Amino acid sequence: NLWTKVDTSEKIFTEVIHVMRSNSLKVCLVKTGPTTPMINVLELRPLRTDMYVTKSKSLRLLGRICFGILIGNIRYPDDVYDRVWSPLFSKDEWVSLNTTLNIKSSSYHLPQRVMASAVTPQNVSRSLNISLRTGSPTRESPTTEFYLYMHFAELQTLKASETRKFKILIDGQM
């Protein structure tokens, strides 16, 4: 079950969510070139079993993005599971929304700072387009499955006559 390939010429952080089938875990660093495999840190953190349900045994993180936060990563103590949330903000296209209201948590136990921020398009008559890269075609198998988790919370108090509705298209399809 290959988790990732490491090139130590660049700083790398790899997060894998792995469902353990026993009370032990074996990790193997496989030699793929002339140098000896090495590792700096291996952290194990317990997660609730209902947080990330998958058909496979492992999930490798490609990105955990929070919108509306302008600077700095969010992690423990804001995130009780020490997940690292990286900000993404396009100042030319988006407007940041923030609230001090307490946002009700879900079973994912998302940090309040993550859920209390969002973005909207600067031009309210336009769509909010977000492009994400899934990795290089040579690195991902054509049969690789991607799981996309999106979380939404209303940050503004709407009038009784107002509703916020939108469609989500992924690669042009609903």
mmCIF file of C-alpha atoms in Angstrom:
data_model
loop_
_atom_site.group_PDB
_atom_site.id
_atom_site.type_symbol
_atom_site.label_atom_id
_atom_site.label_comp_id
_atom_site.label_asym_id
_atom_site.label_seq_id
_atom_site.Cartn_x
_atom_site.Cartn_y
_atom_site.Cartn_z
ATOM 1 C CA ASN A 1 0.000 0.000 0.000
ATOM 2 C CA LEU A 2 2.229 2.839 -1.299
ATOM 3 C CA TRP A 3 1.623 6.077 0.589
ATOM 4 C CA THR A 4 4.040 8.400 -1.191
ATOM 5 C CA LYS A 5 7.419 8.862 -2.853
ATOM 6 C CA VAL A 6 9.870 11.213 -1.135
ATOM 7 C CA ASP A 7 12.445 13.480 -2.784
ATOM 8 C CA THR A 8 14.630 14.933 -0.013
ATOM 9 C CA SER A 9 15.861 17.778 -2.228
ATOM 10 C CA GLU A 10 12.734 19.637 -1.118
ATOM 11 C CA LYS A 11 10.936 20.044 2.207
ATOM 12 C CA ILE A 12 8.114 17.519 2.379
ATOM 13 C CA PHE A 13 5.162 17.005 4.683
ATOM 14 C CA THR A 14 3.004 13.976 3.999
ATOM 15 C CA GLU A 15 -0.184 13.204 5.871
ATOM 16 C CA VAL A 16 -1.845 9.813 5.626
ATOM 17 C CA ILE A 17 -5.052 8.770 7.328
ATOM 18 C CA HIS A 18 -4.817 5.029 7.785
ATOM 19 C CA VAL A 19 -7.456 2.739 9.246
ATOM 20 C CA MET A 20 -5.601 0.309 11.476
ATOM 21 C CA ARG A 21 -6.833 -3.267 11.533
ATOM 22 C CA SER A 22 -4.827 -4.196 14.639
ATOM 23 C CA ASN A 23 -3.071 -2.513 17.562
ATOM 24 C CA SER A 24 0.214 -2.131 15.664
ATOM 25 C CA LEU A 25 1.402 -0.407 12.491
ATOM 26 C CA LYS A 26 4.342 -1.322 10.270
ATOM 27 C CA VAL A 27 5.845 1.372 8.025
ATOM 28 C CA CYS A 28 8.498 0.415 5.472
ATOM 29 C CA LEU A 29 10.812 2.939 3.794
ATOM 30 C CA VAL A 30 11.791 1.329 0.481
ATOM 31 C CA LYS A 31 15.152 2.101 -1.136
ATOM 32 C CA THR A 32 14.478 3.411 -4.670
ATOM 33 C CA GLY A 33 17.850 4.942 -5.570
ATOM 34 C CA PRO A 34 21.511 5.025 -4.587
ATOM 35 C CA THR A 35 20.920 6.646 -1.169
ATOM 36 C CA THR A 36 19.694 5.083 2.064
ATOM 37 C CA PRO A 37 16.067 5.727 3.114
ATOM 38 C CA MET A 38 15.647 8.074 6.084
ATOM 39 C CA ILE A 39 12.852 9.623 8.118
ATOM 40 C CA ASN A 40 12.799 12.604 10.471
ATOM 41 C CA VAL A 41 9.428 12.296 12.193
ATOM 42 C CA LEU A 42 6.505 9.879 12.281
ATOM 43 C CA GLU A 43 3.491 11.087 14.261
ATOM 44 C CA LEU A 44 0.486 8.949 15.142
ATOM 45 C CA ARG A 45 -2.757 10.626 16.157
ATOM 46 C CA PRO A 46 -6.064 8.966 17.012
ATOM 47 C CA LEU A 47 -9.119 10.011 14.978
ATOM 48 C CA ARG A 48 -12.758 9.116 15.389
ATOM 49 C CA THR A 49 -13.585 6.126 13.197
ATOM 50 C CA ASP A 50 -16.530 7.928 11.565
ATOM 51 C CA MET A 51 -14.558 11.001 10.443
ATOM 52 C CA TYR A 52 -13.172 9.757 7.126
ATOM 53 C CA VAL A 53 -15.034 6.777 5.701
ATOM 54 C CA THR A 54 -13.308 5.263 2.658
ATOM 55 C CA LYS A 55 -13.395 2.116 0.556
ATOM 56 C CA SER A 56 -9.633 1.749 0.959
ATOM 57 C CA LYS A 57 -7.500 1.488 4.065
ATOM 58 C CA SER A 58 -5.567 4.747 3.616
ATOM 59 C CA LEU A 59 -6.084 8.330 2.507
ATOM 60 C CA ARG A 60 -3.120 10.510 1.510
ATOM 61 C CA LEU A 61 -3.710 14.209 1.962
ATOM 62 C CA LEU A 62 -3.271 16.408 -1.100
ATOM 63 C CA GLY A 63 -4.434 19.552 0.656
ATOM 64 C CA ARG A 64 -6.547 20.876 3.499
ATOM 65 C CA ILE A 65 -7.546 24.387 2.585
ATOM 66 C CA CYS A 66 -9.389 27.046 4.539
ATOM 67 C CA PHE A 67 -10.859 30.049 2.746
ATOM 68 C CA GLY A 68 -11.057 33.575 4.099
ATOM 69 C CA ILE A 69 -8.130 33.242 6.495
ATOM 70 C CA LEU A 70 -5.508 35.643 5.216
ATOM 71 C CA ILE A 71 -2.295 34.460 6.880
ATOM 72 C CA GLY A 72 -0.839 31.478 8.701
ATOM 73 C CA ASN A 73 -1.741 27.823 9.040
ATOM 74 C CA ILE A 74 -4.296 26.652 11.577
ATOM 75 C CA ARG A 75 -3.575 23.554 13.662
ATOM 76 C CA TYR A 76 -3.527 22.464 17.317
ATOM 77 C CA PRO A 77 -4.813 23.825 19.680
ATOM 78 C CA ASP A 78 -7.470 25.234 17.292
ATOM 79 C CA ASP A 79 -7.823 21.781 15.695
ATOM 80 C CA VAL A 80 -8.091 19.089 18.363
ATOM 81 C CA TYR A 81 -6.749 16.492 15.879
ATOM 82 C CA ASP A 82 -3.776 18.708 14.862
ATOM 83 C CA ARG A 83 -4.797 18.717 11.216
ATOM 84 C CA VAL A 84 -2.947 21.451 9.326
ATOM 85 C CA TRP A 85 -5.242 23.919 7.525
ATOM 86 C CA SER A 86 -3.536 26.143 4.938
ATOM 87 C CA PRO A 87 -5.084 29.432 3.822
ATOM 88 C CA LEU A 88 -5.998 30.096 0.200
ATOM 89 C CA PHE A 89 -7.072 33.592 -0.771
ATOM 90 C CA SER A 90 -7.100 35.415 -4.111
ATOM 91 C CA LYS A 91 -7.231 39.121 -3.228
ATOM 92 C CA ASP A 92 -7.901 40.066 -6.865
ATOM 93 C CA GLU A 93 -11.019 37.889 -7.138
ATOM 94 C CA TRP A 94 -12.378 37.176 -3.660
ATOM 95 C CA VAL A 95 -13.741 38.992 -0.620
ATOM 96 C CA SER A 96 -13.034 37.517 2.808
ATOM 97 C CA LEU A 97 -15.966 36.980 5.197
ATOM 98 C CA ASN A 98 -15.467 36.410 8.905
ATOM 99 C CA THR A 99 -17.817 36.078 11.843
ATOM 100 C CA THR A 100 -17.578 35.975 15.599
ATOM 101 C CA LEU A 101 -20.740 33.855 15.747
ATOM 102 C CA ASN A 102 -20.288 30.361 17.158
ATOM 103 C CA ILE A 103 -20.566 27.927 14.231
ATOM 104 C CA LYS A 104 -22.117 24.568 15.164
ATOM 105 C CA SER A 105 -19.587 21.757 14.807
ATOM 106 C CA SER A 106 -20.080 18.573 12.788
ATOM 107 C CA SER A 107 -18.714 15.075 13.382
ATOM 108 C CA TYR A 108 -15.495 16.253 11.682
ATOM 109 C CA HIS A 109 -14.813 18.604 14.628
ATOM 110 C CA LEU A 110 -13.584 21.413 12.387
ATOM 111 C CA PRO A 111 -11.768 24.311 14.038
ATOM 112 C CA GLN A 112 -13.965 27.306 14.826
ATOM 113 C CA ARG A 113 -11.445 29.623 13.104
ATOM 114 C CA VAL A 114 -11.758 27.585 9.888
ATOM 115 C CA MET A 115 -15.547 27.542 9.862
ATOM 116 C CA ALA A 116 -15.851 31.210 10.905
ATOM 117 C CA SER A 117 -14.209 32.393 7.677
ATOM 118 C CA ALA A 118 -15.191 32.112 4.022
ATOM 119 C CA VAL A 119 -14.834 33.827 0.657
ATOM 120 C CA THR A 120 -17.274 35.199 -1.892
ATOM 121 C CA PRO A 121 -16.537 36.562 -5.371
ATOM 122 C CA GLN A 122 -15.766 40.306 -5.503
ATOM 123 C CA ASN A 123 -18.290 40.617 -8.322
ATOM 124 C CA VAL A 124 -21.500 39.211 -6.810
ATOM 125 C CA SER A 125 -22.890 38.317 -10.241
ATOM 126 C CA ARG A 126 -19.957 35.979 -10.968
ATOM 127 C CA SER A 127 -19.183 32.425 -9.933
ATOM 128 C CA LEU A 128 -16.593 31.508 -7.339
ATOM 129 C CA ASN A 129 -14.047 29.400 -9.232
ATOM 130 C CA ILE A 130 -11.429 27.377 -7.386
ATOM 131 C CA SER A 131 -8.762 25.353 -9.193
ATOM 132 C CA LEU A 132 -6.916 22.593 -7.362
ATOM 133 C CA ARG A 133 -4.104 20.381 -8.617
ATOM 134 C CA THR A 134 -4.275 16.701 -7.763
ATOM 135 C CA GLY A 135 -0.618 15.981 -8.497
ATOM 136 C CA SER A 136 1.413 15.113 -11.522
ATOM 137 C CA PRO A 137 -0.040 12.559 -13.963
ATOM 138 C CA THR A 138 3.110 10.450 -13.615
ATOM 139 C CA ARG A 139 2.720 10.293 -9.844
ATOM 140 C CA GLU A 140 -0.952 9.325 -9.645
ATOM 141 C CA SER A 141 -2.301 6.094 -11.079
ATOM 142 C CA PRO A 142 -5.159 6.501 -13.590
ATOM 143 C CA THR A 143 -7.281 4.443 -11.187
ATOM 144 C CA THR A 144 -6.573 6.674 -8.177
ATOM 145 C CA GLU A 145 -9.768 7.743 -6.418
ATOM 146 C CA PHE A 146 -10.006 11.228 -4.964
ATOM 147 C CA TYR A 147 -12.232 12.111 -2.017
ATOM 148 C CA LEU A 148 -13.280 15.743 -1.741
ATOM 149 C CA TYR A 149 -14.658 16.919 1.590
ATOM 150 C CA MET A 150 -16.348 20.347 1.555
ATOM 151 C CA HIS A 151 -17.799 22.093 4.588
ATOM 152 C CA PHE A 152 -20.243 25.025 4.555
ATOM 153 C CA ALA A 153 -21.618 27.348 7.228
ATOM 154 C CA GLU A 154 -23.632 30.544 6.842
ATOM 155 C CA LEU A 155 -21.584 33.415 8.260
ATOM 156 C CA GLN A 156 -23.997 36.254 7.599
ATOM 157 C CA THR A 157 -27.408 36.860 9.113
ATOM 158 C CA LEU A 158 -29.829 36.691 6.199
ATOM 159 C CA LYS A 159 -33.179 38.441 6.098
ATOM 160 C CA ALA A 160 -36.267 36.212 6.352
ATOM 161 C CA SER A 161 -36.828 36.678 2.619
ATOM 162 C CA GLU A 162 -33.222 35.755 1.702
ATOM 163 C CA THR A 163 -31.661 32.374 1.025
ATOM 164 C CA ARG A 164 -28.210 31.446 -0.197
ATOM 165 C CA LYS A 165 -28.327 28.853 -2.968
ATOM 166 C CA PHE A 166 -25.575 27.693 -5.282
ATOM 167 C CA LYS A 167 -24.542 24.746 -7.413
ATOM 168 C CA ILE A 168 -21.278 22.900 -7.038
ATOM 169 C CA LEU A 169 -19.654 21.795 -10.280
ATOM 170 C CA ILE A 170 -16.577 19.589 -10.312
ATOM 171 C CA ASP A 171 -14.791 19.502 -13.657
ATOM 172 C CA GLY A 172 -17.890 21.108 -15.179
ATOM 173 C CA GLN A 173 -20.283 18.445 -13.875
ATOM 174 C CA MET A 174 -22.781 18.613 -11.034
#
